[in-house]
PDB file of C-alpha atoms in Angstrom:
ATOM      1  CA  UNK O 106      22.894  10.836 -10.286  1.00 48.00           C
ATOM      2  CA  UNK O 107      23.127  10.822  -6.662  1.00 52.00           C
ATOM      3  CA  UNK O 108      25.925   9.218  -4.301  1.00 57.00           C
ATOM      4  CA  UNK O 109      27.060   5.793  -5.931  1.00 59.00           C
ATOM      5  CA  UNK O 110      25.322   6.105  -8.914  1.00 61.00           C
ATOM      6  CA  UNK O 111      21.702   5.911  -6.865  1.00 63.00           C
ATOM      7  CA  UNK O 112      18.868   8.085  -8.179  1.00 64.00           C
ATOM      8  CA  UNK O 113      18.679  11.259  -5.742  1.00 65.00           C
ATOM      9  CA  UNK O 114      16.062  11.131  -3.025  1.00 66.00           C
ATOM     10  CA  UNK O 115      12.359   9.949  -3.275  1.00 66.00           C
ATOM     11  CA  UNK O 116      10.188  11.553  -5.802  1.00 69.00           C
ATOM     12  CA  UNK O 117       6.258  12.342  -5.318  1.00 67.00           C
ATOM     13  CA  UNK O 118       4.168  10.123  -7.333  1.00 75.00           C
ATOM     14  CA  UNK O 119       0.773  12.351  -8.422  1.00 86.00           C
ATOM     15  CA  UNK O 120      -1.899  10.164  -8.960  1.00 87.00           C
ATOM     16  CA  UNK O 121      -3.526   9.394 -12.418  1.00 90.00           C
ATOM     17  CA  UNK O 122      -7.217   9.955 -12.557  1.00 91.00           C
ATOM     18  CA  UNK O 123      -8.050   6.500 -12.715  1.00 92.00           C
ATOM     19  CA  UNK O 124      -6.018   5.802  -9.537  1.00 92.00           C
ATOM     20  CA  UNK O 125      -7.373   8.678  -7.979  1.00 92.00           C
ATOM     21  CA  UNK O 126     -11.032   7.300  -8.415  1.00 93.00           C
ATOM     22  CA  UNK O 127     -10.540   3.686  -7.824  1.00 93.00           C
ATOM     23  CA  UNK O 128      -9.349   5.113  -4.419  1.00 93.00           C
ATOM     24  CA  UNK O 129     -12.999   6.666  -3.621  1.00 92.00           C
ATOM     25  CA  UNK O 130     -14.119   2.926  -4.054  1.00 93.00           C
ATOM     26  CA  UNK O 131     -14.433   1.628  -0.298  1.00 93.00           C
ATOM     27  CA  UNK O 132     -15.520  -1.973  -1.405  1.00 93.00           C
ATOM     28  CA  UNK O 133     -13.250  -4.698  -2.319  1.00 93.00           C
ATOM     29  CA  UNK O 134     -16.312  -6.479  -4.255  1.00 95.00           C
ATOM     30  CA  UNK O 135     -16.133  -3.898  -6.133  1.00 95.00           C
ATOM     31  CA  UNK O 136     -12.279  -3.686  -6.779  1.00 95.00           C
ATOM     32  CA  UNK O 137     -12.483  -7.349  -7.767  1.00 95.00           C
ATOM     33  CA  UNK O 138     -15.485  -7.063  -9.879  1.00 94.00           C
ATOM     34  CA  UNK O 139     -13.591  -4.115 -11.940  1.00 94.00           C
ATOM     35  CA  UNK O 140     -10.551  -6.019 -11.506  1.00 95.00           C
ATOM     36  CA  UNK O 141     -11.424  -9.520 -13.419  1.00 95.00           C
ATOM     37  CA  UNK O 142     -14.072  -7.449 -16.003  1.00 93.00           C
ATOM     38  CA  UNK O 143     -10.227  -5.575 -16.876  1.00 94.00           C
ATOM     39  CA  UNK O 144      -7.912  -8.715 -16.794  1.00 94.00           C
ATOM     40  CA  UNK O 145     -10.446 -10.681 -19.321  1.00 94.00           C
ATOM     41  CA  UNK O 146     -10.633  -7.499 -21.842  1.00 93.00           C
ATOM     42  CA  UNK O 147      -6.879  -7.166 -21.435  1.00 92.00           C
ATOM     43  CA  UNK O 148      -6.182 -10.708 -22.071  1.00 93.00           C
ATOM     44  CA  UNK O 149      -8.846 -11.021 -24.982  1.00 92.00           C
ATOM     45  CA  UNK O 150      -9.216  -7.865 -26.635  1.00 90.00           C
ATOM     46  CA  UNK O 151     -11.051  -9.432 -29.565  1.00 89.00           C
ATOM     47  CA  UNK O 152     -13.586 -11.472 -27.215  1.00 90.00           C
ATOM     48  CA  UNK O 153     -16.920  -9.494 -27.787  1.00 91.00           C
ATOM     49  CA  UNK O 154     -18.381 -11.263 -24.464  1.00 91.00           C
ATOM     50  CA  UNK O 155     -16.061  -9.048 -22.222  1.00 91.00           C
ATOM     51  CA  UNK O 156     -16.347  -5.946 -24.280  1.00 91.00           C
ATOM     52  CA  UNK O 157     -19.556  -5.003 -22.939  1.00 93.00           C
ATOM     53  CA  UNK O 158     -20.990  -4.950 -19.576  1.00 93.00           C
ATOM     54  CA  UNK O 159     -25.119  -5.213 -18.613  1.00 93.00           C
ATOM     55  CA  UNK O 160     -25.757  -2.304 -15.792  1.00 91.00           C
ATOM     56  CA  UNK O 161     -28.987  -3.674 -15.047  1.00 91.00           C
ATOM     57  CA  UNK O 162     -27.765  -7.039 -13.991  1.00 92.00           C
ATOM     58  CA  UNK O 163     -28.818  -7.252 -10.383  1.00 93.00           C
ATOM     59  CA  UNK O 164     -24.836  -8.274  -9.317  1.00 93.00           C
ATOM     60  CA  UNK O 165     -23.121  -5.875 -11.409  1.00 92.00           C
ATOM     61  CA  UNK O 166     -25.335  -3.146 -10.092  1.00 92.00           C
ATOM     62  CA  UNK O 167     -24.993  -4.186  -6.717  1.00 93.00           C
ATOM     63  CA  UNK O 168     -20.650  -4.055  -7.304  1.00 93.00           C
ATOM     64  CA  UNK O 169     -20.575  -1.208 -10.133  1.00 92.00           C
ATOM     65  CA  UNK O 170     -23.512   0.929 -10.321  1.00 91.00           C
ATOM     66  CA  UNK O 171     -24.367   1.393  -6.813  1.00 92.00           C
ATOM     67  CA  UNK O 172     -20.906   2.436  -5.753  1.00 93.00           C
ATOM     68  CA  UNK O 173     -19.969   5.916  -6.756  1.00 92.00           C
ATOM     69  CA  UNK O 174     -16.622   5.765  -8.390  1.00 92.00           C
ATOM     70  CA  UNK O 175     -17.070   2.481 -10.240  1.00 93.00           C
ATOM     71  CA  UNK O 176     -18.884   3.587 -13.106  1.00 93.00           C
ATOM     72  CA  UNK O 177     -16.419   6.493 -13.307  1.00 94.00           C
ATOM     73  CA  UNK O 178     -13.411   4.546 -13.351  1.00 94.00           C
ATOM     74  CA  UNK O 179     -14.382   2.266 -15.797  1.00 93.00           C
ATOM     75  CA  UNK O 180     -15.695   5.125 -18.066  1.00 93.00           C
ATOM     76  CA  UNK O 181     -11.957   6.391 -17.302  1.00 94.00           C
ATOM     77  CA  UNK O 182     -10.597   3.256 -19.064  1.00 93.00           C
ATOM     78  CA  UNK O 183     -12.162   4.042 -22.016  1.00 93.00           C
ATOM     79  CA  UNK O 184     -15.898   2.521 -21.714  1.00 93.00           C
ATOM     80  CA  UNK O 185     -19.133   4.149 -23.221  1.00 93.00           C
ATOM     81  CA  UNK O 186     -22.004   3.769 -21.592  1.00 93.00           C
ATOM     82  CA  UNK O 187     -25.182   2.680 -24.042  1.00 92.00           C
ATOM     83  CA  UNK O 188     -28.361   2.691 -22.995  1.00 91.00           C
ATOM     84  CA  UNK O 189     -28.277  -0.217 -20.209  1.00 92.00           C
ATOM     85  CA  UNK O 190     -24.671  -1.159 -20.855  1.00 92.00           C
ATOM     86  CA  UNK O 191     -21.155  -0.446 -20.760  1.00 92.00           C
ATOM     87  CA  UNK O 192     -19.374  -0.950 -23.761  1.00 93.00           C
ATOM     88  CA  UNK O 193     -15.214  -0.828 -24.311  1.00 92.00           C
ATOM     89  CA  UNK O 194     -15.672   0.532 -28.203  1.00 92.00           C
ATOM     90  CA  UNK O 195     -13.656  -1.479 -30.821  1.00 88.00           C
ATOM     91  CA  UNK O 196     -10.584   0.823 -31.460  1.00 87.00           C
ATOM     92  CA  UNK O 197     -10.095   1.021 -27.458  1.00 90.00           C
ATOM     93  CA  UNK O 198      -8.329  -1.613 -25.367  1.00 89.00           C
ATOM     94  CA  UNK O 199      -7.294  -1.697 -21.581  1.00 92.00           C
ATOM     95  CA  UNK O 200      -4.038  -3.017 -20.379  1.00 92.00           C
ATOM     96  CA  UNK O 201      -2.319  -4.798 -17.755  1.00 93.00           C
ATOM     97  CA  UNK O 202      -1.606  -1.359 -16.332  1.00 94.00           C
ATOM     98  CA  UNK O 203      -5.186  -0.681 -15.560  1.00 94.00           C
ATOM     99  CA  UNK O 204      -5.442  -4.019 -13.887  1.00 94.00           C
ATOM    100  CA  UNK O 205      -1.914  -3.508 -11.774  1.00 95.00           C
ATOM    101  CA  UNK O 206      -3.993   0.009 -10.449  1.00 95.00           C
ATOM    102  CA  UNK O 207      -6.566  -1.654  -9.288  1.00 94.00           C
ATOM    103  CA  UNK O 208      -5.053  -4.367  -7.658  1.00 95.00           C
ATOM    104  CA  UNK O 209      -3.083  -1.986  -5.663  1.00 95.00           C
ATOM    105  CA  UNK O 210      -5.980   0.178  -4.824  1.00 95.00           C
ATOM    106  CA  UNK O 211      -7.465  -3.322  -3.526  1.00 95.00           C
ATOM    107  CA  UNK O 212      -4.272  -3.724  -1.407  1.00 95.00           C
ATOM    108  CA  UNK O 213      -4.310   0.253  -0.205  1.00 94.00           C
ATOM    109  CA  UNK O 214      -8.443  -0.889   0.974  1.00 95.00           C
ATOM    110  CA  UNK O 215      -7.086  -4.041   2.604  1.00 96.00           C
ATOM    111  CA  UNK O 216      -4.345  -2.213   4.626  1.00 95.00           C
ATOM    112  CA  UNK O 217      -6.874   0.735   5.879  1.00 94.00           C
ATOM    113  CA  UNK O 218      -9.193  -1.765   6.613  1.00 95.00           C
ATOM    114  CA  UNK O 219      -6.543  -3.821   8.480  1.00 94.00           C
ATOM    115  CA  UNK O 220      -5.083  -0.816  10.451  1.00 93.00           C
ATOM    116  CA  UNK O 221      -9.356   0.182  11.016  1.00 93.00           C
ATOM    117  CA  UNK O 222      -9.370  -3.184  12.752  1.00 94.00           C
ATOM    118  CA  UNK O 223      -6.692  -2.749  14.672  1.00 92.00           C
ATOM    119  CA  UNK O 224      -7.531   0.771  15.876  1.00 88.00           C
ATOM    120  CA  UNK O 225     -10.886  -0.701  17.006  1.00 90.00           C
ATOM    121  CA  UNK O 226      -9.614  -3.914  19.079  1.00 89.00           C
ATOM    122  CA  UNK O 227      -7.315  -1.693  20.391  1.00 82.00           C
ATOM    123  CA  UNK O 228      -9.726   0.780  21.919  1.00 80.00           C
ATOM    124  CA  UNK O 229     -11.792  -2.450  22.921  1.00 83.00           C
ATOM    125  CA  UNK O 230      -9.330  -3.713  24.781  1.00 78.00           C
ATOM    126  CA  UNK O 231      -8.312  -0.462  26.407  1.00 73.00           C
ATOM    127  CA  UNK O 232     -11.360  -0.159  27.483  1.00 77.00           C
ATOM    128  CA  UNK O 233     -11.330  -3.224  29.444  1.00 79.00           C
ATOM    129  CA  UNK O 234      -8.214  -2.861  30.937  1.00 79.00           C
ATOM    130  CA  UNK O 235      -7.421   0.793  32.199  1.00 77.00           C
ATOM    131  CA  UNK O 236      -4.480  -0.176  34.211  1.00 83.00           C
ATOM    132  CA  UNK O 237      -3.108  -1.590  31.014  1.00 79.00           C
ATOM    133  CA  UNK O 238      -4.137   1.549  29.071  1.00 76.00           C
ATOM    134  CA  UNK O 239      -2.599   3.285  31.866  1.00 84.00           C
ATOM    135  CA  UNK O 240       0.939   1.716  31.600  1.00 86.00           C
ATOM    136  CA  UNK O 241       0.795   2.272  27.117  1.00 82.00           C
ATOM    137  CA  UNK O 242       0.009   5.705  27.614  1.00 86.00           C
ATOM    138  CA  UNK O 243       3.368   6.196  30.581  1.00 91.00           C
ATOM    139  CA  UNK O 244       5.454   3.707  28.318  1.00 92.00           C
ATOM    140  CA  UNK O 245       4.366   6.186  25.088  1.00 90.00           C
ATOM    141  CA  UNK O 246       5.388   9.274  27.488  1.00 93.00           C
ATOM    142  CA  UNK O 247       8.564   7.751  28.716  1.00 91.00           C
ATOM    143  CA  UNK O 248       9.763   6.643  24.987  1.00 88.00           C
ATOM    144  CA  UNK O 249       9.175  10.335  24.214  1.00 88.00           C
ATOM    145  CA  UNK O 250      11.156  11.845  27.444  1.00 87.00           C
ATOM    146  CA  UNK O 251      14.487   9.311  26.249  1.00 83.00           C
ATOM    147  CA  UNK O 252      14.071  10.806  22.554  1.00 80.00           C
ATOM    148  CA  UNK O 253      14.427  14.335  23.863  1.00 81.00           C
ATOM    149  CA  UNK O 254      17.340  13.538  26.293  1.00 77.00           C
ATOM    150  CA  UNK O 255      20.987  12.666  24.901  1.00 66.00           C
ATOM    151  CA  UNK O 256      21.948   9.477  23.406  1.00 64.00           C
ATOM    152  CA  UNK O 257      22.173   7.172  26.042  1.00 59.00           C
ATOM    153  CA  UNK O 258      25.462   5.763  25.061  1.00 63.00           C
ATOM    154  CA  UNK O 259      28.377   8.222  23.830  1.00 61.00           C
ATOM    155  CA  UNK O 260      31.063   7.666  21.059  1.00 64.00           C
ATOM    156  CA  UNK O 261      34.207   6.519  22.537  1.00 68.00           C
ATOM    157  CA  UNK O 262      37.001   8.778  23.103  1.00 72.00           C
ATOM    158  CA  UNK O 263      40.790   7.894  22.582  1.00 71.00           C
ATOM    159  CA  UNK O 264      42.861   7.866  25.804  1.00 73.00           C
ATOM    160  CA  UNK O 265      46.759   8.471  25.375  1.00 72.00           C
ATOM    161  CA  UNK O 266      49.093   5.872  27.398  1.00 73.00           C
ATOM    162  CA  UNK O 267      52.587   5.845  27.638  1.00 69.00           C
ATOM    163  CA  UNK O 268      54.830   7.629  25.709  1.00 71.00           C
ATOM    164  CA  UNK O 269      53.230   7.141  22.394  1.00 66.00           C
ATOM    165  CA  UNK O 270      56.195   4.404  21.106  1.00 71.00           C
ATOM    166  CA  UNK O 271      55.449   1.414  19.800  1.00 70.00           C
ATOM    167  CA  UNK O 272      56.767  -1.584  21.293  1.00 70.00           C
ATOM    168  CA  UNK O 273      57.441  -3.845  19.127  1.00 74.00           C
ATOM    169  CA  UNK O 274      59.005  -7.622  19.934  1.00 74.00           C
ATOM    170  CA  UNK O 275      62.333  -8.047  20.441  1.00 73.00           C
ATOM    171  CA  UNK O 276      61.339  -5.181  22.837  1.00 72.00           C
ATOM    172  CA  UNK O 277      59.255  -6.701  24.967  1.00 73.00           C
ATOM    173  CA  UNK O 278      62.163  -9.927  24.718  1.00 73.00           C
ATOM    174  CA  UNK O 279      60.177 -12.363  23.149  1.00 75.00           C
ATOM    175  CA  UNK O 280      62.110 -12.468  19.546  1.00 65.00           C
ATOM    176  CA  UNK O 281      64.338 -14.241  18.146  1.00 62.00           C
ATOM    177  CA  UNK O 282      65.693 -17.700  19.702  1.00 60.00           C
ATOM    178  CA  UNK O 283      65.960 -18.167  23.570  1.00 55.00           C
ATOM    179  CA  UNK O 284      67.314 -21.451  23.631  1.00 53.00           C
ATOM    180  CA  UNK O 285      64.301 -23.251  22.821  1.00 48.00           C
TER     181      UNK O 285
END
């Protein structure tokens, strides 16, 4: 254990396979799609409806099929493919685990699509305002310069006075009674 019983420093996580290919999957149709066909199997295993999945159906193609890492990742979780569909076999099940890893690879797509946006109305925006690109760019360099230099404040430093006694009350005469 690490300083007050806290774990020592931050670990690597390496990526399963599954995660790995739900992260090649760039469409959050898809991520949903996968993500409520693997919450109904984990919730009823024994349902036969949600157990197998038609590839030919126009929508599942559209979300599965036709995006290259679906297929694989659901094939990861454990379903076959037969002939036109995609079938979880009876002695496999999926769990909430599964559905947790795609959720978050939905959140990871929503955050690089969020900081994609940014980036672009950024660059719009500098584009129609050079003098304001002008003053980011010297703030940015400025910011920089000050992180190079010394701190601008310094730690303070102990300065001796007097004698180095301590005065204490009835020193300074305002102890015991004074007629009042």
């Amino acid at each position: 254990m690490g300083y007050a019983g806290y774990a020592p420093g931050h670990k690597v996580v390496e990526l399963t396979v599954l995660q790995q290919l739900l992260k090649l999957i760039k469409s959050d149709k898809s991520l949903e799609t996968l993500e409520k066909l693997t919450r109904n199997t984990a919730q009823a295993p024994a349902e036969e409806k949600f157990r197998k999945v038609r590839l030919t159906n126009e929508k599942i193609a559209a979300v599965i099929t036709d995006v290259p890492g679906a297929k694989e990742a659901m094939v990861e979780m454990g379903w076959v493919e037969e002939g036109e569909f995609l079938v979880l076999p009876p002695g496999r099940s999926v769990t909430m685990r599964e559905v947790r890893d795609i959720d978050d690879a939905r959140a990871a797509l929503k955050k690089l699509e969020d900081e994609a946006f940014k980036r672009r109305i950024a660059a719009r925006n500098a584009q129609k305002n050079p003098d304001k690109a002008r003053l980011l760019a010297e703030m940015a360099a400025d910011r920089a310069e000050r992180a190079a230099r010394d701190p601008v404040t310094r730690g303070s430093v102990a300065v001796p006075r007097g004698v180095g006694t301590m005065q204490t009350a009835s020193g300074a005469g305002c102890s015991g009674t004074s007629g009042g």
